[in-house]
CSV table of C-alpha atoms in Angstrom, one decimal:
chain,number,residue,atom,x,y,z
B,1381,MET,CA,11.3,-30.9,2.1
B,1382,PRO,CA,14.0,-32.9,4.0
B,1383,LYS,CA,13.4,-36.7,4.3
B,1384,ALA,CA,12.1,-37.7,7.7
B,1385,ARG,CA,13.9,-40.4,9.7
B,1386,ALA,CA,11.9,-43.6,10.2
B,1387,GLU,CA,11.9,-43.1,14.0
B,1388,ASP,CA,10.6,-39.6,13.7
B,1389,VAL,CA,7.6,-40.6,11.5
B,1390,THR,CA,4.1,-41.6,12.5
B,1391,ALA,CA,1.4,-42.9,10.1
B,1392,GLY,CA,-0.7,-39.8,10.9
B,1393,GLY,CA,2.3,-37.5,10.5
B,1394,LEU,CA,2.9,-38.8,7.0
B,1395,LEU,CA,-0.5,-37.8,5.9
B,1396,ALA,CA,-0.6,-34.5,7.9
B,1397,ASP,CA,2.6,-33.3,6.4
B,1398,ARG,CA,1.3,-33.8,2.9
B,1399,ARG,CA,-2.2,-32.7,3.3
B,1400,ALA,CA,-1.8,-29.4,1.5
B,1401,GLU,CA,-0.1,-31.0,-1.5
B,1402,ILE,CA,-2.9,-33.7,-1.6
B,1403,LEU,CA,-5.6,-31.1,-1.6
B,1404,ALA,CA,-3.8,-29.2,-4.4
B,1405,ARG,CA,-3.4,-32.3,-6.5
B,1406,LEU,CA,-7.1,-33.2,-5.9
B,1407,GLU,CA,-8.2,-29.9,-7.1
B,1408,ILE,CA,-6.2,-30.2,-10.2
B,1409,LYS,CA,-7.6,-33.7,-10.8
B,1410,LEU,CA,-11.2,-32.6,-10.3
B,1411,ARG,CA,-10.7,-29.7,-12.7
B,1412,GLU,CA,-9.2,-31.9,-15.3
B,1413,SER,CA,-12.0,-34.5,-15.0
B,1414,GLY,CA,-14.4,-32.2,-16.9
B,1415,SER,CA,-17.2,-33.3,-14.4
B,1416,LEU,CA,-19.6,-31.1,-12.4
B,1417,LEU,CA,-17.3,-31.5,-9.3
B,1418,GLY,CA,-14.5,-29.6,-11.0
B,1419,LYS,CA,-16.3,-27.3,-13.4
B,1420,ASP,CA,-18.9,-25.7,-11.2
B,1421,PRO,CA,-17.2,-23.0,-8.9
B,1422,ALA,CA,-19.9,-23.4,-6.3
B,1423,VAL,CA,-19.3,-27.2,-6.1
B,1424,LEU,CA,-15.5,-27.5,-6.3
B,1425,PRO,CA,-14.9,-25.8,-2.8
B,1426,GLU,CA,-17.5,-28.1,-1.2
B,1427,CYS,CA,-15.6,-31.2,-2.6
B,1428,LEU,CA,-12.3,-29.9,-1.3
B,1429,SER,CA,-13.8,-29.0,2.0
B,1430,ARG,CA,-15.2,-32.6,2.3
B,1431,ALA,CA,-11.9,-34.1,1.3
B,1432,ASP,CA,-10.0,-32.0,3.9
B,1433,ALA,CA,-12.5,-33.2,6.6
B,1434,ILE,CA,-11.9,-36.9,5.6
B,1435,LEU,CA,-8.0,-36.3,5.7
B,1436,THR,CA,-8.3,-34.6,9.1
B,1437,ALA,CA,-10.4,-37.5,10.4
B,1438,THR,CA,-7.9,-40.0,9.1
B,1439,VAL,CA,-5.0,-38.2,10.7
B,1440,THR,CA,-6.9,-38.2,14.0
B,1441,ASP,CA,-7.8,-41.9,13.8
B,1442,LEU,CA,-4.2,-42.8,13.0
B,1443,ALA,CA,-3.0,-40.8,16.0
B,1444,ARG,CA,-5.3,-43.0,18.2
B,1445,SER,CA,-4.2,-46.3,16.5
B,1446,ALA,CA,-1.4,-48.2,18.3
B,1447,PRO,CA,0.1,-50.3,16.8
B,1448,PRO,CA,-0.6,-49.1,13.2
B,1449,VAL,CA,-3.7,-50.6,11.7
B,1450,GLN,CA,-3.0,-53.5,9.3
B,1451,PRO,CA,-4.8,-53.6,6.0
B,1452,GLN,CA,-7.9,-55.8,6.0
B,1453,PRO,CA,-9.8,-57.0,3.0
B,1454,GLN,CA,-12.8,-54.8,2.5
B,1455,GLU,CA,-15.6,-54.5,-0.1
B,1456,GLN,CA,-14.7,-51.9,-2.6
B,1457,SER,CA,-17.2,-49.2,-3.2
B,1458,ALA,CA,-17.1,-45.8,-4.9
B,1459,PRO,CA,-17.3,-42.9,-2.4
B,1460,PRO,CA,-19.4,-39.9,-3.3
B,1461,GLY,CA,-18.5,-36.3,-4.1
B,1462,GLY,CA,-15.1,-36.9,-5.6
B,1463,THR,CA,-13.6,-38.8,-2.7
B,1464,GLY,CA,-12.7,-41.7,-5.0
B,1465,VAL,CA,-10.4,-39.3,-6.7
B,1466,LEU,CA,-9.0,-38.5,-3.3
B,1467,MET,CA,-8.0,-42.1,-2.7
B,1468,ASP,CA,-6.1,-42.1,-5.9
B,1469,VAL,CA,-4.3,-38.8,-5.2
B,1470,VAL,CA,-3.2,-40.0,-1.7
B,1471,LEU,CA,-2.1,-43.4,-3.1
B,1472,ALA,CA,0.1,-41.6,-5.7
B,1473,GLU,CA,1.6,-39.3,-3.1
B,1474,LEU,CA,2.3,-42.1,-0.7
B,1475,LEU,CA,3.9,-44.2,-3.5
B,1476,ARG,CA,6.4,-41.4,-4.1
B,1477,VAL,CA,7.2,-41.5,-0.4
B,1478,ALA,CA,7.7,-45.3,-0.5
B,1479,ALA,CA,10.0,-45.1,-3.5
B,1480,GLU,CA,12.3,-42.8,-1.4
B,1481,GLN,CA,11.9,-44.3,1.9
B,1482,PRO,CA,10.9,-48.0,1.7
B,1483,GLN,CA,11.2,-48.4,5.5
B,1484,LEU,CA,8.0,-46.4,5.8
B,1485,VAL,CA,5.9,-48.8,3.8
B,1486,PRO,CA,4.1,-50.3,6.9
B,1487,ASP,CA,3.0,-46.7,7.9
B,1488,LEU,CA,1.9,-46.0,4.4
B,1489,ALA,CA,-0.3,-49.1,4.5
B,1490,ALA,CA,-1.8,-47.9,7.7
B,1491,VAL,CA,-2.6,-44.6,6.2
B,1492,LEU,CA,-4.4,-46.2,3.2
B,1493,THR,CA,-6.3,-48.6,5.3
B,1494,VAL,CA,-7.7,-45.9,7.7
B,1495,LEU,CA,-8.4,-43.6,4.8
B,1496,HIS,CA,-10.3,-46.2,2.9
B,1497,ARG,CA,-12.3,-47.1,6.1
B,1498,ASN,CA,-13.3,-43.4,6.4
B,1499,LEU,CA,-14.2,-43.1,2.8
B,1500,ALA,CA,-16.3,-46.3,3.0
B,1501,SER,CA,-18.0,-44.8,6.1
B,1502,GLN,CA,-19.0,-41.8,3.9
B,1503,VAL,CA,-20.7,-44.1,1.6
B,1504,HIS,CA,-22.6,-46.0,4.3
B,1505,ALA,CA,-23.5,-43.0,6.2
B,1506,ILE,CA,-24.8,-40.6,3.5
B,1507,GLY,CA,-25.0,-42.9,0.3
B,1508,ASP,CA,-26.4,-40.7,-2.5
B,1509,SER,CA,-27.4,-37.9,-0.1
B,1510,TYR,CA,-24.0,-36.3,-0.4
B,1511,ASP,CA,-24.1,-36.3,-4.2
B,1512,ASN,CA,-27.6,-34.9,-4.0
B,1513,SER,CA,-26.3,-32.1,-1.7
B,1514,ILE,CA,-23.6,-31.4,-4.4
B,1515,LEU,CA,-26.3,-31.1,-7.1
B,1516,ARG,CA,-28.4,-28.8,-4.8
B,1517,THR,CA,-25.4,-26.6,-4.4
B,1518,ALA,CA,-24.9,-26.4,-8.1
B,1519,ASP,CA,-28.6,-25.7,-8.5
B,1520,GLU,CA,-28.4,-22.9,-6.0
B,1521,ALA,CA,-25.4,-21.4,-7.9
B,1522,ARG,CA,-27.3,-21.5,-11.1
B,1523,ARG,CA,-30.2,-19.7,-9.4
B,1524,ARG,CA,-27.8,-17.0,-8.1
B,1525,GLU,CA,-26.5,-16.6,-11.7
B,1526,ARG,CA,-30.0,-16.2,-12.9
B,1527,ARG,CA,-30.8,-13.6,-10.3
B,1528,GLN,CA,-27.6,-11.8,-11.1
B,1529,LEU,CA,-28.6,-11.8,-14.8
B,1530,ALA,CA,-32.0,-10.4,-13.9
B,1531,ARG,CA,-30.5,-7.7,-11.7
B,1532,GLU,CA,-28.1,-6.7,-14.6
B,1533,VAL,CA,-30.9,-6.6,-17.1
B,1534,HIS,CA,-33.2,-4.5,-14.8
B,1535,ASP,CA,-30.5,-2.1,-13.5
B,1536,GLN,CA,-28.4,-1.6,-16.6
B,1537,LEU,CA,-30.3,-2.6,-19.7
B,1538,GLY,CA,-33.6,-1.4,-18.4
B,1539,HIS,CA,-32.1,1.9,-17.3
B,1540,GLU,CA,-30.8,2.7,-20.8
B,1541,LEU,CA,-33.9,1.4,-22.6
B,1542,SER,CA,-36.2,3.5,-20.3
B,1543,ILE,CA,-34.2,6.7,-21.0
B,1544,ALA,CA,-34.2,5.9,-24.9
B,1545,MET,CA,-37.9,5.4,-24.8
B,1546,HIS,CA,-38.5,8.7,-22.8
B,1547,GLN,CA,-36.3,10.6,-25.4
B,1548,LEU,CA,-38.2,9.2,-28.3
B,1549,GLU,CA,-41.5,10.1,-26.7
B,1550,LEU,CA,-40.2,13.7,-26.2
B,1551,GLY,CA,-39.0,13.7,-29.8
B,1552,GLU,CA,-42.4,12.8,-31.0
B,1553,LEU,CA,-44.0,15.7,-29.0
B,1554,TYR,CA,-41.4,18.2,-30.4
B,1555,GLN,CA,-42.1,16.9,-33.8
B,1556,ALA,CA,-45.8,17.5,-33.2
B,1557,ALA,CA,-45.0,21.0,-32.2
B,1558,ASP,CA,-42.9,21.5,-35.3
B,1559,ASP,CA,-39.8,22.0,-33.3
B,1560,ARG,CA,-37.4,20.1,-35.6
B,1561,ALA,CA,-34.2,21.1,-33.7
B,1562,ALA,CA,-35.4,19.9,-30.3
B,1563,ALA,CA,-36.9,16.8,-31.9
B,1564,ALA,CA,-33.5,15.9,-33.5
B,1565,LYS,CA,-31.7,16.5,-30.2
B,1566,ARG,CA,-34.0,14.0,-28.4
B,1567,ILE,CA,-33.7,11.4,-31.2
B,1568,SER,CA,-30.0,11.8,-31.1
B,1569,GLY,CA,-30.0,11.1,-27.3
B,1570,ALA,CA,-32.3,8.1,-27.7
B,1571,ARG,CA,-29.7,6.7,-30.3
B,1572,GLU,CA,-26.9,7.1,-27.7
B,1573,HIS,CA,-28.8,5.3,-25.1
B,1574,LEU,CA,-29.8,2.5,-27.4
B,1575,SER,CA,-26.1,2.1,-28.4
B,1576,ALA,CA,-25.2,1.8,-24.7
B,1577,ALA,CA,-27.9,-0.8,-24.3
B,1578,LEU,CA,-26.5,-2.9,-27.2
B,1579,SER,CA,-23.1,-2.7,-25.5
B,1580,ILE,CA,-24.6,-3.9,-22.2
B,1581,VAL,CA,-26.3,-6.8,-24.1
B,1582,ARG,CA,-23.0,-7.9,-25.6
B,1583,GLN,CA,-21.3,-7.6,-22.3
B,1584,LEU,CA,-23.8,-9.8,-20.5
B,1585,ILE,CA,-23.7,-12.4,-23.4
B,1586,THR,CA,-19.9,-12.5,-22.7
B,1587,GLU,CA,-20.2,-12.7,-18.9
B,1588,PHE,CA,-22.8,-15.4,-18.9
B,1589,SER,CA,-21.4,-17.6,-21.7
B,1590,ASP,CA,-19.2,-20.5,-21.1
B,1591,GLY,CA,-16.3,-18.9,-22.9
B,1592,PRO,CA,-13.1,-17.8,-21.0
B,1593,ALA,CA,-13.0,-14.4,-19.5
B,1594,ALA,CA,-10.8,-11.8,-21.1
B,1595,LEU,CA,-7.3,-11.9,-19.7
B,1596,ASP,CA,-6.4,-8.3,-19.8
B,1597,LEU,CA,-8.6,-6.0,-17.6
B,1598,GLU,CA,-7.2,-2.8,-19.2
B,1599,GLN,CA,-8.1,-3.9,-22.7
B,1600,GLU,CA,-11.6,-4.9,-21.6
B,1601,ILE,CA,-12.3,-1.6,-19.9
B,1602,VAL,CA,-11.0,0.2,-23.0
B,1603,ALA,CA,-13.2,-1.9,-25.3
B,1604,PHE,CA,-16.3,-1.2,-23.3
B,1605,ALA,CA,-15.6,2.5,-23.1
B,1606,ASP,CA,-15.0,2.7,-26.9
B,1607,THR,CA,-18.3,1.0,-27.4
B,1608,ALA,CA,-20.5,2.7,-24.9
B,1609,GLY,CA,-19.4,6.3,-24.7
B,1610,ALA,CA,-16.2,7.2,-26.4
B,1611,TRP,CA,-18.0,9.8,-28.7
B,1612,ARG,CA,-19.1,11.6,-25.5
B,1613,THR,CA,-16.3,11.3,-23.1
B,1614,VAL,CA,-12.5,10.6,-23.7
B,1615,VAL,CA,-11.6,7.7,-21.3
B,1616,HIS,CA,-8.0,7.0,-20.1
B,1617,VAL,CA,-7.4,3.6,-18.6
B,1618,LYS,CA,-4.3,2.4,-16.7
B,1619,VAL,CA,-4.0,-1.0,-14.9
B,1620,THR,CA,-0.8,-1.7,-13.0
B,1621,GLY,CA,0.2,-4.8,-11.1
B,1622,ASN,CA,0.0,-8.5,-11.8
B,1623,GLN,CA,-3.5,-9.4,-12.9
B,1624,ARG,CA,-2.8,-13.1,-12.3
B,1625,LEU,CA,-3.1,-12.4,-8.6
B,1626,VAL,CA,-6.8,-11.5,-9.1
B,1627,PRO,CA,-9.4,-14.4,-8.6
B,1628,ASP,CA,-12.0,-14.7,-11.3
B,1629,ARG,CA,-14.8,-13.6,-9.0
B,1630,HIS,CA,-12.9,-10.4,-7.9
B,1631,ARG,CA,-11.9,-9.5,-11.5
B,1632,LYS,CA,-15.6,-9.9,-12.6
B,1633,GLU,CA,-17.0,-7.8,-9.8
B,1634,LEU,CA,-14.4,-5.2,-10.2
B,1635,PHE,CA,-15.1,-4.8,-14.0
B,1636,LEU,CA,-18.9,-4.6,-13.3
B,1637,ILE,CA,-18.3,-1.8,-10.8
B,1638,LEU,CA,-16.1,0.1,-13.1
B,1639,ARG,CA,-18.5,-0.5,-16.0
B,1640,GLU,CA,-21.4,1.0,-13.9
B,1641,ALA,CA,-19.2,3.9,-12.8
B,1642,LEU,CA,-18.4,4.7,-16.5
B,1643,LEU,CA,-22.1,4.2,-17.6
B,1644,ASN,CA,-23.0,6.9,-15.0
B,1645,VAL,CA,-20.3,9.2,-16.4
B,1646,PHE,CA,-21.6,8.7,-19.9
B,1647,ALA,CA,-25.3,9.1,-19.0
B,1648,HIS,CA,-25.2,11.9,-16.4
B,1649,ALA,CA,-21.8,13.7,-16.1
B,1650,ALA,CA,-21.5,15.5,-19.4
B,1651,ALA,CA,-17.8,15.1,-18.9
B,1652,GLU,CA,-15.1,15.7,-21.4
B,1653,LYS,CA,-12.6,13.3,-19.8
B,1654,ALA,CA,-12.7,10.3,-17.4
B,1655,VAL,CA,-9.7,8.6,-15.9
B,1656,VAL,CA,-9.8,4.9,-14.8
B,1657,LEU,CA,-6.9,3.8,-12.6
B,1658,VAL,CA,-6.5,0.2,-11.2
B,1659,ASP,CA,-3.6,-1.0,-9.0
B,1660,ILE,CA,-3.1,-4.6,-8.0
B,1661,THR,CA,-0.8,-5.8,-5.2
B,1662,SER,CA,-0.5,-9.1,-3.5
B,1663,GLU,CA,-2.9,-7.9,-0.8
B,1664,ARG,CA,-5.6,-5.8,-2.5
B,1665,ILE,CA,-6.9,-4.0,-5.5
B,1666,THR,CA,-7.5,-0.3,-5.5
B,1667,ALA,CA,-9.3,1.4,-8.3
B,1668,SER,CA,-10.8,4.7,-9.2
B,1669,VAL,CA,-12.9,6.3,-11.9
B,1670,GLU,CA,-12.8,10.2,-11.9
B,1671,ASP,CA,-14.4,12.6,-14.4
B,1672,ASP,CA,-14.5,16.4,-15.0
B,1673,GLY,CA,-18.2,16.6,-15.4
B,1674,ILE,CA,-21.0,18.5,-13.7
B,1675,GLY,CA,-21.1,16.3,-10.6
B,1676,PHE,CA,-24.2,15.2,-8.7
B,1677,ASP,CA,-25.6,14.7,-5.2
B,1678,PRO,CA,-24.7,11.0,-4.3
B,1679,ALA,CA,-27.4,10.7,-1.7
B,1680,ARG,CA,-30.1,11.9,-4.1
B,1681,ALA,CA,-28.7,9.7,-7.0
B,1682,ALA,CA,-28.6,6.6,-4.8
B,1683,ALA,CA,-32.4,7.0,-4.2
B,1684,ARG,CA,-33.0,7.1,-8.0
B,1685,GLN,CA,-34.2,3.7,-9.3
B,1686,GLY,CA,-31.7,2.0,-11.5
B,1687,PHE,CA,-28.8,4.4,-10.9
B,1688,GLY,CA,-26.6,1.6,-9.8
B,1689,LEU,CA,-24.7,3.1,-6.8
B,1690,VAL,CA,-26.2,0.7,-4.4
B,1691,SER,CA,-25.3,-2.3,-6.6
B,1692,MET,CA,-21.7,-1.0,-6.9
B,1693,ARG,CA,-21.4,-0.9,-3.1
B,1694,GLU,CA,-23.0,-4.3,-2.7
B,1695,ARG,CA,-20.6,-5.9,-5.2
B,1696,ALA,CA,-17.6,-4.4,-3.4
B,1697,GLY,CA,-19.0,-5.4,0.0
B,1698,SER,CA,-19.7,-9.0,-1.1
B,1699,LEU,CA,-15.9,-9.4,-1.4
B,1700,GLY,CA,-15.2,-7.6,1.9
B,1701,GLY,CA,-14.2,-4.4,0.1
B,1702,SER,CA,-15.6,-0.9,-0.2
B,1703,CYS,CA,-16.9,1.5,-2.9
B,1704,VAL,CA,-17.1,5.2,-2.1
B,1705,VAL,CA,-18.6,7.8,-4.3
B,1706,THR,CA,-17.8,11.5,-4.0
B,1707,ALA,CA,-18.8,14.4,-6.2
B,1708,THR,CA,-18.6,18.2,-6.5
B,1709,ALA,CA,-19.8,20.8,-8.9
B,1710,THR,CA,-16.7,20.1,-11.1
B,1711,GLY,CA,-16.8,16.3,-11.3
B,1712,SER,CA,-17.2,13.0,-9.5
B,1713,ARG,CA,-15.0,10.1,-8.3
B,1714,VAL,CA,-15.6,6.5,-7.5
B,1715,ASP,CA,-13.0,4.8,-5.2
B,1716,VAL,CA,-13.0,1.0,-4.9
B,1717,GLU,CA,-10.8,-1.2,-2.6
B,1718,LEU,CA,-11.1,-5.0,-2.6
B,1719,PRO,CA,-8.9,-7.2,-0.3
B,1720,LEU,CA,-7.4,-10.2,-2.1
B,1721,PRO,CA,-7.7,-13.6,-0.4
């Protein structure tokens, strides 16, 4: 960025030109702090939004100030919601400007004075109420996580366990009728669904733990397929594009959609082969799961409790994307499209 000439610079312009850099540095500082403000994904955007509003108000106030506001002694206080860190970040940024262009020091002083005044007004206007709102936001995020976990347990784990229980009950009936072959087949089916349930439990533990998410989506899909249904269906997986372009939430929801699609293949399709393709560009993610199984009626399947087609569409829709399921007598296909921010 070229150095501005002193006659071309206003105090508000100094701050406005560096607002994006300031917010980016603030996000880094908050993440590195280890506090709730930087760790909770539901809280951090709120802090950055509040900081952006304060910077905008400061730029507006500076534009109305003529001549530049001179620093006045003020009682120091700690602004809520991470705005104390904002003051530190702005100060560091303006000190870099002062080192390169010392003639701008009076304007830099005006920026810091008005910014401090706006930060202080936050303290007096809302006091602890903003911190409380931050905590409420975090609590709502945790409630959403619990609801999501409950939905996963009900739709995925409950589905597999219910089928396993039904298979075992049928096995007992066949045993009572002395039909050992039929009983063995039902017990084998129950074992498969219990194995799938165990895989789901492991995946849920991974998703809701504090550990980092797996970095490679292709490896994660392959690992899930190997655990949940490799003995029934051969699964080929190919992920192309730069996975670093995918935000954590998009990556998580995409994996859950693909996982549900594969679970449906393993449980219902009687397929010999399934192919999972994911392509990532700078604008969107496109993915598909296609099998060579017996197919099904999507409308009838969506009405079946726990089948998961509705939740797949809801996950895609929550990110502004789509999930389309098609099926024939010779197989089925799930197409997912998610726009990237």
